[in-house]
Short mmCIF file of N, CA and C in Angstrom, two decimals:
data_model
loop_
_atom_site.label_atom_id
_atom_site.label_comp_id
_atom_site.label_asym_id
_atom_site.label_seq_id
_atom_site.Cartn_x
_atom_site.Cartn_y
_atom_site.Cartn_z
N UNK G 253 2.87 -4.08 -6.25
CA UNK G 253 2.21 -3.60 -7.22
C UNK G 253 1.80 -2.09 -5.60
N UNK G 254 0.95 -1.55 -5.83
CA UNK G 254 0.64 -0.50 -5.17
C UNK G 254 -0.44 -0.75 -4.43
N UNK G 255 -1.07 -0.30 -3.50
CA UNK G 255 -2.24 -0.90 -2.67
C UNK G 255 -3.72 -0.78 -3.33
N UNK G 256 -3.54 0.60 -4.13
CA UNK G 256 -4.60 0.93 -4.47
C UNK G 256 -5.18 0.76 -6.15
N UNK G 257 -4.05 0.04 -6.61
CA UNK G 257 -4.16 -1.01 -7.35
C UNK G 257 -4.58 -2.60 -7.83
N UNK G 258 -4.77 -3.14 -6.37
CA UNK G 258 -4.58 -4.63 -6.06
C UNK G 258 -6.47 -4.77 -6.25
N UNK G 259 -6.63 -5.84 -6.84
CA UNK G 259 -7.70 -6.66 -6.85
C UNK G 259 -8.08 -7.82 -6.51
N UNK G 260 -9.19 -7.67 -6.04
CA UNK G 260 -9.73 -9.19 -5.62
C UNK G 260 -9.58 -10.43 -6.21
N UNK G 261 -9.16 -11.33 -6.40
CA UNK G 261 -8.98 -12.34 -7.28
C UNK G 261 -10.69 -12.95 -7.23
N UNK G 262 -11.51 -13.51 -8.13
CA UNK G 262 -12.43 -14.06 -8.21
C UNK G 262 -12.32 -15.45 -7.63
N UNK G 263 -13.40 -15.96 -7.37
CA UNK G 263 -13.18 -17.33 -6.66
C UNK G 263 -12.85 -18.12 -7.84
N UNK G 264 -11.84 -18.75 -7.03
CA UNK G 264 -11.40 -19.88 -8.13
C UNK G 264 -12.09 -21.76 -8.25
N UNK G 265 -12.10 -21.61 -9.40
CA UNK G 265 -12.79 -23.42 -9.36
C UNK G 265 -12.27 -24.31 -8.26
N UNK G 266 -13.15 -25.33 -7.73
CA UNK G 266 -12.82 -26.48 -6.21
C UNK G 266 -12.89 -27.67 -7.08
N UNK G 267 -12.25 -28.39 -6.88
CA UNK G 267 -12.29 -29.90 -7.18
C UNK G 267 -13.85 -30.93 -7.03
N UNK G 268 -14.52 -29.45 -6.34
CA UNK G 268 -15.70 -30.58 -6.17
C UNK G 268 -17.14 -29.95 -6.92
N UNK G 269 -16.15 -28.87 -8.02
CA UNK G 269 -17.57 -28.17 -8.82
C UNK G 269 -18.49 -28.99 -9.73
N UNK G 270 -19.59 -29.55 -9.70
CA UNK G 270 -20.59 -30.22 -10.49
C UNK G 270 -20.54 -31.23 -10.15
N UNK G 271 -20.13 -31.72 -9.21
CA UNK G 271 -20.37 -32.39 -8.22
C UNK G 271 -21.90 -32.59 -7.72
N UNK G 272 -22.80 -33.02 -7.00
CA UNK G 272 -23.84 -33.48 -6.52
C UNK G 272 -23.37 -33.41 -4.58
N UNK G 273 -23.90 -32.43 -4.25
CA UNK G 273 -23.42 -32.25 -2.25
C UNK G 273 -23.76 -33.38 -1.71
N UNK G 274 -24.48 -34.53 -2.66
CA UNK G 274 -24.34 -36.12 -1.69
C UNK G 274 -23.29 -36.62 -1.68
N UNK G 275 -22.19 -36.58 -2.45
CA UNK G 275 -21.37 -36.82 -3.03
C UNK G 275 -20.17 -35.79 -1.95
N UNK G 276 -20.88 -35.43 -1.64
CA UNK G 276 -19.57 -34.50 -0.67
C UNK G 276 -19.63 -34.09 0.93
N UNK G 277 -18.43 -34.43 1.93
CA UNK G 277 -18.09 -34.02 2.77
C UNK G 277 -18.57 -33.19 3.36
N UNK G 278 -18.97 -32.87 4.50
CA UNK G 278 -19.36 -31.12 4.74
C UNK G 278 -18.47 -29.95 4.32
N UNK G 279 -17.23 -30.44 5.29
CA UNK G 279 -16.02 -29.26 5.05
C UNK G 279 -16.11 -29.16 3.06
N UNK G 280 -16.27 -30.23 2.45
CA UNK G 280 -15.92 -29.70 0.94
C UNK G 280 -18.05 -29.02 0.86
N UNK G 281 -18.57 -29.64 0.79
CA UNK G 281 -19.59 -29.01 0.38
C UNK G 281 -19.49 -27.44 0.85
N UNK G 282 -18.75 -26.86 2.09
CA UNK G 282 -18.81 -25.51 2.52
C UNK G 282 -18.00 -24.88 2.04
N UNK G 283 -17.18 -25.59 1.92
CA UNK G 283 -15.89 -24.84 1.25
C UNK G 283 -16.26 -24.31 -0.86
N UNK G 284 -17.04 -25.61 -1.14
CA UNK G 284 -17.66 -25.60 -2.69
C UNK G 284 -18.66 -24.08 -2.50
N UNK G 285 -19.71 -24.16 -1.90
CA UNK G 285 -20.57 -23.35 -1.44
C UNK G 285 -20.12 -21.86 -0.95
N UNK G 286 -18.75 -21.62 0.02
CA UNK G 286 -18.44 -20.16 -0.39
C UNK G 286 -17.89 -19.70 -0.85
N UNK G 287 -17.18 -20.58 -2.02
CA UNK G 287 -16.46 -19.84 -3.31
C UNK G 287 -17.67 -19.36 -4.19
N UNK G 288 -18.87 -20.66 -4.39
CA UNK G 288 -19.88 -19.85 -5.28
C UNK G 288 -20.60 -18.62 -4.58
N UNK G 289 -20.71 -18.64 -3.43
CA UNK G 289 -21.60 -17.67 -3.10
C UNK G 289 -20.23 -15.99 -3.11
N UNK G 290 -19.16 -15.92 -3.18
CA UNK G 290 -18.38 -14.88 -3.09
C UNK G 290 -18.16 -14.46 -4.63
N UNK G 291 -18.33 -15.77 -5.94
CA UNK G 291 -18.53 -15.41 -6.83
C UNK G 291 -19.43 -13.90 -7.24
N UNK G 292 -20.90 -15.19 -6.67
CA UNK G 292 -22.22 -14.50 -6.83
C UNK G 292 -22.08 -12.61 -6.48
N UNK G 293 -21.16 -12.54 -5.22
CA UNK G 293 -21.40 -11.48 -4.95
C UNK G 293 -20.58 -10.50 -5.54
N UNK G 294 -19.68 -10.95 -6.29
CA UNK G 294 -18.33 -10.22 -6.53
C UNK G 294 -19.02 -10.13 -7.62
N UNK G 295 -20.25 -10.79 -8.70
CA UNK G 295 -20.06 -10.48 -10.01
C UNK G 295 -21.76 -10.25 -10.23
N UNK G 296 -22.49 -9.98 -8.97
CA UNK G 296 -23.43 -9.49 -8.98
C UNK G 296 -23.84 -8.16 -10.16
N UNK G 297 -25.22 -8.13 -10.33
CA UNK G 297 -25.10 -6.73 -11.91
C UNK G 297 -25.13 -5.46 -10.79
N UNK G 298 -24.99 -4.57 -11.47
CA UNK G 298 -24.76 -3.61 -11.01
C UNK G 298 -26.28 -2.61 -10.88
N UNK G 299 -26.83 -1.78 -10.00
CA UNK G 299 -27.85 -1.16 -9.35
C UNK G 299 -27.65 -0.12 -9.18
N UNK G 300 -28.58 1.25 -9.25
CA UNK G 300 -28.52 2.45 -8.57
C UNK G 300 -27.62 2.99 -9.62
N UNK G 301 -26.92 3.66 -8.72
CA UNK G 301 -25.97 4.28 -8.77
C UNK G 301 -24.76 4.40 -9.54
N UNK G 302 -24.31 3.61 -9.22
CA UNK G 302 -23.37 2.50 -10.21
C UNK G 302 -23.46 2.26 -11.56
N UNK G 303 -24.55 1.80 -11.78
CA UNK G 303 -25.21 1.70 -13.15
C UNK G 303 -25.54 2.68 -13.44
N UNK G 304 -26.22 3.72 -13.13
CA UNK G 304 -26.13 4.81 -13.93
C UNK G 304 -25.03 6.11 -14.58
N UNK G 305 -24.28 5.74 -13.74
CA UNK G 305 -22.89 6.44 -13.74
C UNK G 305 -22.17 5.19 -14.98
N UNK G 306 -22.00 4.06 -14.99
CA UNK G 306 -21.64 3.15 -15.94
C UNK G 306 -21.91 3.59 -16.81
N UNK G 307 -23.34 3.89 -17.57
CA UNK G 307 -23.91 3.99 -18.94
C UNK G 307 -23.33 5.34 -19.58
N UNK G 308 -23.03 6.00 -18.79
CA UNK G 308 -22.09 7.35 -19.38
C UNK G 308 -20.29 6.72 -19.94
N UNK G 309 -20.42 6.59 -21.00
CA UNK G 309 -18.76 6.33 -21.66
C UNK G 309 -18.23 7.49 -21.88
N UNK G 310 -17.11 7.01 -21.47
CA UNK G 310 -15.82 8.41 -22.55
C UNK G 310 -15.19 8.15 -22.86
N UNK G 311 -15.49 9.50 -24.07
CA UNK G 311 -14.19 9.23 -25.61
C UNK G 311 -13.43 10.55 -25.38
N UNK G 312 -12.66 10.91 -24.58
CA UNK G 312 -11.87 11.97 -24.63
C UNK G 312 -11.61 11.45 -22.53
N UNK G 313 -10.60 12.14 -22.81
CA UNK G 313 -10.07 12.45 -21.13
C UNK G 313 -10.63 13.94 -20.96
N UNK G 314 -11.09 14.01 -19.86
CA UNK G 314 -11.55 15.40 -19.36
C UNK G 314 -10.54 16.43 -18.51
N UNK G 315 -9.23 15.61 -18.60
CA UNK G 315 -8.29 16.69 -18.46
C UNK G 315 -7.61 17.22 -19.37
N UNK G 316 -6.80 16.48 -20.33
CA UNK G 316 -6.34 16.93 -21.43
C UNK G 316 -6.94 16.59 -22.52
N UNK G 317 -8.16 16.17 -22.73
CA UNK G 317 -8.98 16.12 -24.41
C UNK G 317 -8.51 15.09 -25.19
N UNK G 318 -7.42 14.09 -24.82
CA UNK G 318 -7.19 12.98 -25.35
C UNK G 318 -8.23 12.45 -25.45
N UNK G 319 -8.18 11.76 -26.93
CA UNK G 319 -9.67 10.45 -27.24
C UNK G 319 -8.71 8.97 -27.17
N UNK G 320 -7.27 9.07 -26.51
CA UNK G 320 -6.63 7.96 -26.59
C UNK G 320 -7.11 7.36 -24.83
N UNK G 321 -8.25 7.12 -25.00
CA UNK G 321 -8.48 6.14 -23.24
C UNK G 321 -9.03 5.02 -23.08
N UNK G 322 -8.51 4.37 -22.56
CA UNK G 322 -8.80 2.67 -21.88
C UNK G 322 -9.87 2.46 -21.19
N UNK G 323 -10.68 1.48 -20.92
CA UNK G 323 -11.46 1.43 -19.22
C UNK G 323 -9.92 0.76 -18.31
N UNK G 324 -10.21 1.06 -17.31
CA UNK G 324 -8.95 0.38 -15.70
C UNK G 324 -10.22 0.27 -14.85
N UNK G 325 -10.88 -0.96 -15.43
CA UNK G 325 -11.38 -1.54 -14.06
C UNK G 325 -12.49 -0.96 -13.14
N UNK G 326 -12.89 -0.89 -11.88
CA UNK G 326 -13.95 -0.15 -11.22
C UNK G 326 -13.39 0.33 -9.77
N UNK G 327 -14.28 1.06 -9.33
CA UNK G 327 -13.42 1.47 -8.02
C UNK G 327 -14.47 0.53 -7.12
N UNK G 328 -13.86 1.09 -5.84
CA UNK G 328 -14.70 0.14 -4.68
C UNK G 328 -16.15 0.70 -4.89
N UNK G 329 -17.01 1.07 -5.18
CA UNK G 329 -18.24 0.73 -4.94
C UNK G 329 -18.81 1.07 -6.58
N UNK G 330 -18.17 0.50 -7.44
CA UNK G 330 -18.54 0.09 -8.58
C UNK G 330 -18.57 0.66 -9.85
N UNK G 331 -18.18 2.24 -9.92
CA UNK G 331 -18.53 2.80 -10.86
C UNK G 331 -17.36 2.58 -11.71
N UNK G 332 -16.85 2.95 -13.15
CA UNK G 332 -16.12 2.09 -13.70
C UNK G 332 -15.20 2.97 -13.93
N UNK G 333 -13.59 2.89 -14.67
CA UNK G 333 -12.59 3.71 -14.27
C UNK G 333 -12.52 3.54 -15.38
N UNK G 334 -11.71 5.15 -16.15
CA UNK G 334 -11.06 4.77 -16.98
C UNK G 334 -9.48 5.45 -16.78
N UNK G 335 -8.86 5.46 -18.06
CA UNK G 335 -7.29 5.88 -17.99
C UNK G 335 -6.90 6.70 -18.87
N UNK G 336 -6.11 7.86 -19.32
CA UNK G 336 -5.52 8.19 -20.16
C UNK G 336 -4.15 7.53 -20.56
N UNK G 337 -4.15 7.41 -21.72
CA UNK G 337 -2.66 7.18 -22.12
C UNK G 337 -2.16 7.57 -22.64
N UNK G 338 -2.06 9.14 -22.80
CA UNK G 338 -1.93 10.23 -22.88
C UNK G 338 -1.36 11.16 -21.65
N UNK G 339 -2.39 11.70 -20.89
CA UNK G 339 -1.60 11.64 -19.64
C UNK G 339 -1.45 11.28 -18.25
N UNK G 340 -1.69 9.47 -18.44
CA UNK G 340 -1.75 8.68 -17.39
C UNK G 340 -2.65 9.45 -16.20
N UNK G 341 -3.40 10.10 -16.11
CA UNK G 341 -4.35 9.73 -15.16
C UNK G 341 -5.29 9.18 -15.35
N UNK G 342 -5.86 8.84 -14.46
CA UNK G 342 -7.63 7.56 -14.71
C UNK G 342 -8.31 8.87 -14.13
N UNK G 343 -9.42 8.40 -14.36
CA UNK G 343 -10.87 9.35 -14.03
C UNK G 343 -12.30 8.22 -14.22
N UNK G 344 -13.04 8.88 -13.69
CA UNK G 344 -14.63 8.29 -13.57
C UNK G 344 -15.82 8.94 -14.67
N UNK G 345 -16.82 8.31 -14.65
CA UNK G 345 -17.83 9.32 -15.79
C UNK G 345 -17.71 10.41 -14.94
N UNK G 346 -17.81 10.73 -13.32
CA UNK G 346 -18.28 11.72 -12.62
C UNK G 346 -17.06 13.22 -13.11
N UNK G 347 -16.02 12.44 -13.39
CA UNK G 347 -15.02 13.39 -12.95
C UNK G 347 -15.37 15.04 -14.43
N UNK G 348 -15.17 15.88 -14.05
CA UNK G 348 -15.20 17.18 -14.75
C UNK G 348 -16.82 17.33 -14.31
N UNK G 349 -17.57 16.95 -13.98
CA UNK G 349 -19.11 17.24 -13.32
C UNK G 349 -19.36 17.39 -12.11
N UNK G 350 -20.98 17.99 -12.18
CA UNK G 350 -20.94 18.24 -10.68
C UNK G 350 -20.57 17.09 -10.18
N UNK G 351 -20.82 15.98 -9.71
CA UNK G 351 -20.39 14.70 -8.92
C UNK G 351 -19.21 14.60 -8.70
N UNK G 352 -17.93 15.06 -9.42
CA UNK G 352 -16.94 14.91 -8.94
C UNK G 352 -16.48 14.94 -7.60
N UNK G 353 -15.97 14.03 -7.26
CA UNK G 353 -15.15 13.98 -5.52
C UNK G 353 -16.56 13.92 -4.84
N UNK G 354 -17.82 13.26 -4.97
CA UNK G 354 -19.04 13.06 -4.52
C UNK G 354 -18.51 11.80 -3.65
N UNK G 355 -18.65 11.41 -2.50
CA UNK G 355 -18.35 9.57 -1.80
C UNK G 355 -19.53 9.33 -1.45
N UNK G 356 -20.71 10.52 -1.00
CA UNK G 356 -21.75 10.05 -0.24
C UNK G 356 -22.76 9.73 -1.60
N UNK G 357 -23.86 9.17 -1.03
CA UNK G 357 -25.15 8.80 -2.03
C UNK G 357 -25.62 9.57 -2.54
N UNK G 358 -25.80 9.64 -3.82
CA UNK G 358 -26.23 11.22 -4.05
C UNK G 358 -28.31 11.26 -4.47
N UNK G 359 -28.16 10.10 -3.77
CA UNK G 359 -29.80 9.79 -3.86
C UNK G 359 -31.06 10.23 -4.62
N UNK G 360 -31.09 9.43 -5.85
CA UNK G 360 -31.97 9.87 -6.63
C UNK G 360 -32.34 8.39 -7.21
N UNK G 361 -33.38 8.77 -7.90
CA UNK G 361 -33.80 7.14 -8.61
C UNK G 361 -33.97 7.51 -9.79
N UNK G 362 -33.13 6.21 -10.52
CA UNK G 362 -33.42 6.67 -11.95
C UNK G 362 -34.33 6.76 -12.59
N UNK G 363 -34.91 6.94 -14.04
CA UNK G 363 -36.22 7.63 -14.25
C UNK G 363 -36.45 6.17 -15.45
N UNK G 364 -37.44 5.65 -14.91
CA UNK G 364 -38.07 4.50 -15.19
C UNK G 364 -39.41 4.72 -16.67
N UNK G 365 -39.46 4.55 -17.09
CA UNK G 365 -40.60 4.41 -18.75
C UNK G 365 -41.53 3.29 -18.42
N UNK G 366 -42.23 3.78 -18.11
CA UNK G 366 -43.42 2.11 -18.27
C UNK G 366 -44.05 2.50 -19.20
#
C-alpha cells in the first residue's frame, strides 16, 4: 500500500471500556483515557473551511465529466476526496475551481443566518 493511501486506524476498544475508573489500575485508566481521547480527536465534527467545502458534493468528475464517482475518504485537512471510476483520478470539491491547489487557509467565515 502506498504511503499516500495509508490511514490511521480509529482507537480500538480496550478490555476496560465500560468499567468505572475506580476499578482500574492507574496504567489501565491511562490507556483507556488515551484511547477515548484519540477517538474523540479523530472523530470531532469539522469546522470552518473543511466543512464548507465538504458541503459541496460532486456528481461528476471535473476532469473527464463521468458521473461514475465515489467517495474516497478525506485529505489531511479533513476535506472530502472523490474517486472517478472512469479515469481513475481522485479529486476534491475544490478541483476545477479557483481554490484548486490552495493549501493555505482561505480566511473567510461562512455566512450565518440569524
